[in-house]
């Protein structure tokens, strides 16, 4: 069976991903892996909102999304960022097809109970649009937007959560989260060091002590949820060629999160 990998590209990395990143993705696709990209775009949404004199607002890491904001979110995620990634992939020689979670009713969501407007919690992932793209030889490039089941209202979704839910639903063996740090960092002997391997129990402890905070929280929560639903490994790393190739080959890179605790200090594979 082909290896199936979901790659989440964080909004924090969007302007920094070099052509080699996309060329490496094209190489991995050419070797026969099934790749699915889910992208964020938080910083680009903030910049566009500021141009419109709207101050971005967040509650627990989620964007407070009013009717005017969802229009900007849709425009930036499904438009600007999605097409920027598709163009970069095509230029690198990969076959890519840009869609949003609304297309084909892929991501069905309900409005979150928190009073933060048009933000969704995923209720159901319909994988058919993804499978159609994969069987046509395309990398689906997915913007994190959902639709409500009854009213077809567009909802803003956190991209980490969307990537985790998709990885679980399509039984991806691996979820790769590309971000702007080399992995989960922990202060040891006064220095920030990358954790080579961790697990959901240790992650909960690090959230409670504040060692994991901000944008890393939705990432690790999505990782733990995906592991609980059958994804074997989640890797948090940067988008260098070396990182990407190592992760695709199953070699240690960034922070590897698996459900079980390693017996020794190294990553268990
Ligand atoms: N323990 C930690 N290790 C690494 N990064 C952390 C940690 N806790 C919080 N962070 C923050 O999480 C950020 C990554 O999340 P975020 O900015 O949302 O990225 P993305 O746009 O890639 O999803 C890092 O830049 C860092 O500031
Ligand atoms: C509900 C919610 O907060 N949605 C996010 C969607 C983009 C995202 O998650 O982008 P990153 O990868 O940069 O974090 C937002 O509006 O910013």
PDB file of N, CA and C in Angstrom, residues 132-189:
ATOM      1  N   UNK A 132     -10.781  11.360  -4.527  1.00  0.00           N
ATOM      2  CA  UNK A 132     -10.860  11.629  -5.971  1.00  0.00           C
ATOM      3  C   UNK A 132      -9.585  12.328  -6.449  1.00  0.00           C
ATOM      4  N   UNK A 133      -9.141  13.321  -5.661  1.00  0.00           N
ATOM      5  CA  UNK A 133      -7.923  14.047  -6.048  1.00  0.00           C
ATOM      6  C   UNK A 133      -6.736  13.083  -6.071  1.00  0.00           C
ATOM      7  N   UNK A 134      -6.607  12.250  -5.025  1.00  0.00           N
ATOM      8  CA  UNK A 134      -5.468  11.323  -4.948  1.00  0.00           C
ATOM      9  C   UNK A 134      -5.494  10.325  -6.105  1.00  0.00           C
ATOM     10  N   UNK A 135      -6.692   9.812  -6.418  1.00  0.00           N
ATOM     11  CA  UNK A 135      -6.728   8.790  -7.483  1.00  0.00           C
ATOM     12  C   UNK A 135      -6.449   9.428  -8.844  1.00  0.00           C
ATOM     13  N   UNK A 136      -6.635  10.749  -8.957  1.00  0.00           N
ATOM     14  CA  UNK A 136      -6.272  11.428 -10.202  1.00  0.00           C
ATOM     15  C   UNK A 136      -4.800  11.825 -10.229  1.00  0.00           C
ATOM     16  N   UNK A 137      -4.067  11.494  -9.181  1.00  0.00           N
ATOM     17  CA  UNK A 137      -2.633  11.805  -9.153  1.00  0.00           C
ATOM     18  C   UNK A 137      -2.315  13.184  -8.590  1.00  0.00           C
ATOM     19  N   UNK A 138      -3.323  13.857  -8.006  1.00  0.00           N
ATOM     20  CA  UNK A 138      -3.100  15.195  -7.469  1.00  0.00           C
ATOM     21  C   UNK A 138      -2.812  15.181  -5.967  1.00  0.00           C
ATOM     22  N   UNK A 139      -2.068  16.183  -5.515  1.00  0.00           N
ATOM     23  CA  UNK A 139      -1.962  16.457  -4.083  1.00  0.00           C
ATOM     24  C   UNK A 139      -3.114  17.408  -3.763  1.00  0.00           C
ATOM     25  N   UNK A 140      -4.101  16.980  -2.950  1.00  0.00           N
ATOM     26  CA  UNK A 140      -5.119  17.953  -2.572  1.00  0.00           C
ATOM     27  C   UNK A 140      -4.528  18.979  -1.601  1.00  0.00           C
ATOM     28  N   UNK A 141      -4.761  20.252  -1.871  1.00  0.00           N
ATOM     29  CA  UNK A 141      -4.254  21.339  -1.015  1.00  0.00           C
ATOM     30  C   UNK A 141      -5.492  21.965  -0.389  1.00  0.00           C
ATOM     31  N   UNK A 142      -5.643  21.797   0.932  1.00  0.00           N
ATOM     32  CA  UNK A 142      -6.944  22.062   1.565  1.00  0.00           C
ATOM     33  C   UNK A 142      -6.907  23.268   2.498  1.00  0.00           C
ATOM     34  N   UNK A 143      -7.819  24.218   2.261  1.00  0.00           N
ATOM     35  CA  UNK A 143      -7.961  25.386   3.139  1.00  0.00           C
ATOM     36  C   UNK A 143      -8.933  25.037   4.267  1.00  0.00           C
ATOM     37  N   UNK A 144      -8.630  25.415   5.516  1.00  0.00           N
ATOM     38  CA  UNK A 144      -9.437  24.981   6.670  1.00  0.00           C
ATOM     39  C   UNK A 144     -10.725  25.784   6.866  1.00  0.00           C
ATOM     40  N   UNK A 145     -11.697  25.503   5.993  1.00  0.00           N
ATOM     41  CA  UNK A 145     -13.019  26.120   6.123  1.00  0.00           C
ATOM     42  C   UNK A 145     -14.030  24.988   6.155  1.00  0.00           C
ATOM     43  N   UNK A 146     -15.104  25.166   6.924  1.00  0.00           N
ATOM     44  CA  UNK A 146     -16.130  24.128   6.997  1.00  0.00           C
ATOM     45  C   UNK A 146     -17.492  24.695   6.662  1.00  0.00           C
ATOM     46  N   UNK A 147     -18.462  23.783   6.549  1.00  0.00           N
ATOM     47  CA  UNK A 147     -19.853  24.183   6.297  1.00  0.00           C
ATOM     48  C   UNK A 147     -20.737  23.565   7.370  1.00  0.00           C
ATOM     49  N   UNK A 148     -21.764  24.305   7.805  1.00  0.00           N
ATOM     50  CA  UNK A 148     -22.715  23.694   8.739  1.00  0.00           C
ATOM     51  C   UNK A 148     -23.580  22.699   7.963  1.00  0.00           C
ATOM     52  N   UNK A 149     -24.089  21.687   8.681  1.00  0.00           N
ATOM     53  CA  UNK A 149     -24.819  20.596   8.018  1.00  0.00           C
ATOM     54  C   UNK A 149     -26.116  21.089   7.378  1.00  0.00           C
ATOM     55  N   UNK A 150     -26.838  21.980   8.049  1.00  0.00           N
ATOM     56  CA  UNK A 150     -28.165  22.335   7.547  1.00  0.00           C
ATOM     57  C   UNK A 150     -28.191  23.636   6.755  1.00  0.00           C
ATOM     58  N   UNK A 151     -27.520  24.669   7.268  1.00  0.00           N
ATOM     59  CA  UNK A 151     -27.674  25.992   6.646  1.00  0.00           C
ATOM     60  C   UNK A 151     -26.579  26.332   5.640  1.00  0.00           C
ATOM     61  N   UNK A 152     -25.577  25.442   5.495  1.00  0.00           N
ATOM     62  CA  UNK A 152     -24.444  25.730   4.612  1.00  0.00           C
ATOM     63  C   UNK A 152     -23.793  27.072   4.938  1.00  0.00           C
ATOM     64  N   UNK A 153     -23.680  27.335   6.228  1.00  0.00           N
ATOM     65  CA  UNK A 153     -22.963  28.527   6.678  1.00  0.00           C
ATOM     66  C   UNK A 153     -21.463  28.211   6.691  1.00  0.00           C
ATOM     67  N   UNK A 154     -20.658  29.122   6.151  1.00  0.00           N
ATOM     68  CA  UNK A 154     -19.199  28.932   6.181  1.00  0.00           C
ATOM     69  C   UNK A 154     -18.681  29.163   7.595  1.00  0.00           C
ATOM     70  N   UNK A 155     -17.799  28.274   8.055  1.00  0.00           N
ATOM     71  CA  UNK A 155     -17.198  28.426   9.383  1.00  0.00           C
ATOM     72  C   UNK A 155     -15.675  28.386   9.270  1.00  0.00           C
ATOM     73  N   UNK A 156     -15.043  29.185  10.107  1.00  0.00           N
ATOM     74  CA  UNK A 156     -13.583  29.254  10.163  1.00  0.00           C
ATOM     75  C   UNK A 156     -13.084  28.126  11.080  1.00  0.00           C
ATOM     76  N   UNK A 157     -12.128  27.334  10.599  1.00  0.00           N
ATOM     77  CA  UNK A 157     -11.604  26.213  11.393  1.00  0.00           C
ATOM     78  C   UNK A 157     -10.126  26.430  11.679  1.00  0.00           C
ATOM     79  N   UNK A 158      -9.682  26.003  12.833  1.00  0.00           N
ATOM     80  CA  UNK A 158      -8.245  26.019  13.104  1.00  0.00           C
ATOM     81  C   UNK A 158      -7.578  24.985  12.178  1.00  0.00           C
ATOM     82  N   UNK A 159      -6.488  25.386  11.542  1.00  0.00           N
ATOM     83  CA  UNK A 159      -5.868  24.518  10.528  1.00  0.00           C
ATOM     84  C   UNK A 159      -5.239  23.261  11.142  1.00  0.00           C
ATOM     85  N   UNK A 160      -4.715  23.370  12.366  1.00  0.00           N
ATOM     86  CA  UNK A 160      -4.135  22.178  13.009  1.00  0.00           C
ATOM     87  C   UNK A 160      -5.234  21.147  13.265  1.00  0.00           C
ATOM     88  N   UNK A 161      -6.377  21.644  13.777  1.00  0.00           N
ATOM     89  CA  UNK A 161      -7.505  20.750  14.079  1.00  0.00           C
ATOM     90  C   UNK A 161      -8.005  20.085  12.800  1.00  0.00           C
ATOM     91  N   UNK A 162      -8.110  20.888  11.718  1.00  0.00           N
ATOM     92  CA  UNK A 162      -8.589  20.333  10.444  1.00  0.00           C
ATOM     93  C   UNK A 162      -7.614  19.262   9.944  1.00  0.00           C
ATOM     94  N   UNK A 163      -6.316  19.529  10.045  1.00  0.00           N
ATOM     95  CA  UNK A 163      -5.320  18.555   9.563  1.00  0.00           C
ATOM     96  C   UNK A 163      -5.401  17.262  10.368  1.00  0.00           C
ATOM     97  N   UNK A 164      -5.568  17.381  11.695  1.00  0.00           N
ATOM     98  CA  UNK A 164      -5.662  16.196  12.552  1.00  0.00           C
ATOM     99  C   UNK A 164      -6.893  15.374  12.218  1.00  0.00           C
ATOM    100  N   UNK A 165      -8.033  16.044  12.023  1.00  0.00           N
ATOM    101  CA  UNK A 165      -9.285  15.332  11.727  1.00  0.00           C
ATOM    102  C   UNK A 165      -9.202  14.636  10.372  1.00  0.00           C
ATOM    103  N   UNK A 166      -8.600  15.310   9.405  1.00  0.00           N
ATOM    104  CA  UNK A 166      -8.463  14.714   8.064  1.00  0.00           C
ATOM    105  C   UNK A 166      -7.528  13.505   8.123  1.00  0.00           C
ATOM    106  N   UNK A 167      -6.390  13.678   8.811  1.00  0.00           N
ATOM    107  CA  UNK A 167      -5.424  12.562   8.904  1.00  0.00           C
ATOM    108  C   UNK A 167      -6.086  11.334   9.520  1.00  0.00           C
ATOM    109  N   UNK A 168      -6.895  11.560  10.570  1.00  0.00           N
ATOM    110  CA  UNK A 168      -7.556  10.436  11.231  1.00  0.00           C
ATOM    111  C   UNK A 168      -8.563   9.774  10.287  1.00  0.00           C
ATOM    112  N   UNK A 169      -9.362  10.598   9.598  1.00  0.00           N
ATOM    113  CA  UNK A 169     -10.448  10.053   8.767  1.00  0.00           C
ATOM    114  C   UNK A 169      -9.927   9.254   7.573  1.00  0.00           C
ATOM    115  N   UNK A 170      -8.819   9.713   6.992  1.00  0.00           N
ATOM    116  CA  UNK A 170      -8.329   8.998   5.796  1.00  0.00           C
ATOM    117  C   UNK A 170      -7.263   7.967   6.165  1.00  0.00           C
ATOM    118  N   UNK A 171      -7.121   7.728   7.468  1.00  0.00           N
ATOM    119  CA  UNK A 171      -6.173   6.729   7.978  1.00  0.00           C
ATOM    120  C   UNK A 171      -4.751   6.978   7.470  1.00  0.00           C
ATOM    121  N   UNK A 172      -4.333   8.225   7.583  1.00  0.00           N
ATOM    122  CA  UNK A 172      -2.951   8.544   7.200  1.00  0.00           C
ATOM    123  C   UNK A 172      -2.036   7.866   8.202  1.00  0.00           C
ATOM    124  N   UNK A 173      -0.874   7.407   7.731  1.00  0.00           N
ATOM    125  CA  UNK A 173       0.030   6.796   8.716  1.00  0.00           C
ATOM    126  C   UNK A 173       0.781   7.872   9.479  1.00  0.00           C
ATOM    127  N   UNK A 174       0.889   9.058   8.865  1.00  0.00           N
ATOM    128  CA  UNK A 174       1.694  10.092   9.510  1.00  0.00           C
ATOM    129  C   UNK A 174       1.087  11.469   9.267  1.00  0.00           C
ATOM    130  N   UNK A 175       1.180  12.312  10.294  1.00  0.00           N
ATOM    131  CA  UNK A 175       0.790  13.721  10.153  1.00  0.00           C
ATOM    132  C   UNK A 175       2.042  14.543  10.424  1.00  0.00           C
ATOM    133  N   UNK A 176       2.397  15.350   9.439  1.00  0.00           N
ATOM    134  CA  UNK A 176       3.619  16.154   9.536  1.00  0.00           C
ATOM    135  C   UNK A 176       3.199  17.602   9.709  1.00  0.00           C
ATOM    136  N   UNK A 177       3.584  18.215  10.817  1.00  0.00           N
ATOM    137  CA  UNK A 177       3.186  19.608  11.045  1.00  0.00           C
ATOM    138  C   UNK A 177       4.388  20.514  10.844  1.00  0.00           C
ATOM    139  N   UNK A 178       4.363  21.266   9.746  1.00  0.00           N
ATOM    140  CA  UNK A 178       5.489  22.138   9.408  1.00  0.00           C
ATOM    141  C   UNK A 178       5.236  23.502  10.049  1.00  0.00           C
ATOM    142  N   UNK A 179       6.168  23.939  10.874  1.00  0.00           N
ATOM    143  CA  UNK A 179       5.964  25.204  11.568  1.00  0.00           C
ATOM    144  C   UNK A 179       7.267  25.998  11.622  1.00  0.00           C
ATOM    145  N   UNK A 180       7.284  27.059  12.434  1.00  0.00           N
ATOM    146  CA  UNK A 180       8.455  27.954  12.431  1.00  0.00           C
ATOM    147  C   UNK A 180       9.457  27.630  13.543  1.00  0.00           C
ATOM    148  N   UNK A 181       9.279  26.516  14.239  1.00  0.00           N
ATOM    149  CA  UNK A 181      10.243  26.085  15.262  1.00  0.00           C
ATOM    150  C   UNK A 181      10.650  24.638  14.936  1.00  0.00           C
ATOM    151  N   UNK A 182      11.858  24.209  15.391  1.00  0.00           N
ATOM    152  CA  UNK A 182      12.336  22.871  14.989  1.00  0.00           C
ATOM    153  C   UNK A 182      11.629  21.709  15.671  1.00  0.00           C
ATOM    154  N   UNK A 183      10.641  21.997  16.518  1.00  0.00           N
ATOM    155  CA  UNK A 183       9.904  20.937  17.215  1.00  0.00           C
ATOM    156  C   UNK A 183       9.375  21.515  18.517  1.00  0.00           C
ATOM    157  N   UNK A 184       8.963  20.635  19.434  1.00  0.00           N
ATOM    158  CA  UNK A 184       8.545  21.114  20.764  1.00  0.00           C
ATOM    159  C   UNK A 184       9.807  21.418  21.553  1.00  0.00           C
ATOM    160  N   UNK A 185       9.891  22.628  22.075  1.00  0.00           N
ATOM    161  CA  UNK A 185      11.095  23.047  22.797  1.00  0.00           C
ATOM    162  C   UNK A 185      10.827  23.016  24.296  1.00  0.00           C
ATOM    163  N   UNK A 186      11.884  22.685  25.037  1.00  0.00           N
ATOM    164  CA  UNK A 186      11.769  22.603  26.493  1.00  0.00           C
ATOM    165  C   UNK A 186      13.038  23.235  27.067  1.00  0.00           C
ATOM    166  N   UNK A 187      12.877  24.026  28.127  1.00  0.00           N
ATOM    167  CA  UNK A 187      14.070  24.640  28.725  1.00  0.00           C
ATOM    168  C   UNK A 187      14.738  23.615  29.640  1.00  0.00           C
ATOM    169  N   UNK A 188      16.009  23.308  29.325  1.00  0.00           N
ATOM    170  CA  UNK A 188      16.807  22.390  30.163  1.00  0.00           C
ATOM    171  C   UNK A 188      18.152  23.044  30.423  1.00  0.00           C
ATOM    172  N   UNK A 189      18.536  23.078  31.689  1.00  0.00           N
ATOM    173  CA  UNK A 189      19.797  23.737  32.095  1.00  0.00           C
ATOM    174  C   UNK A 189      19.877  25.148  31.511  1.00  0.00           C
TER     175      UNK A 189
END
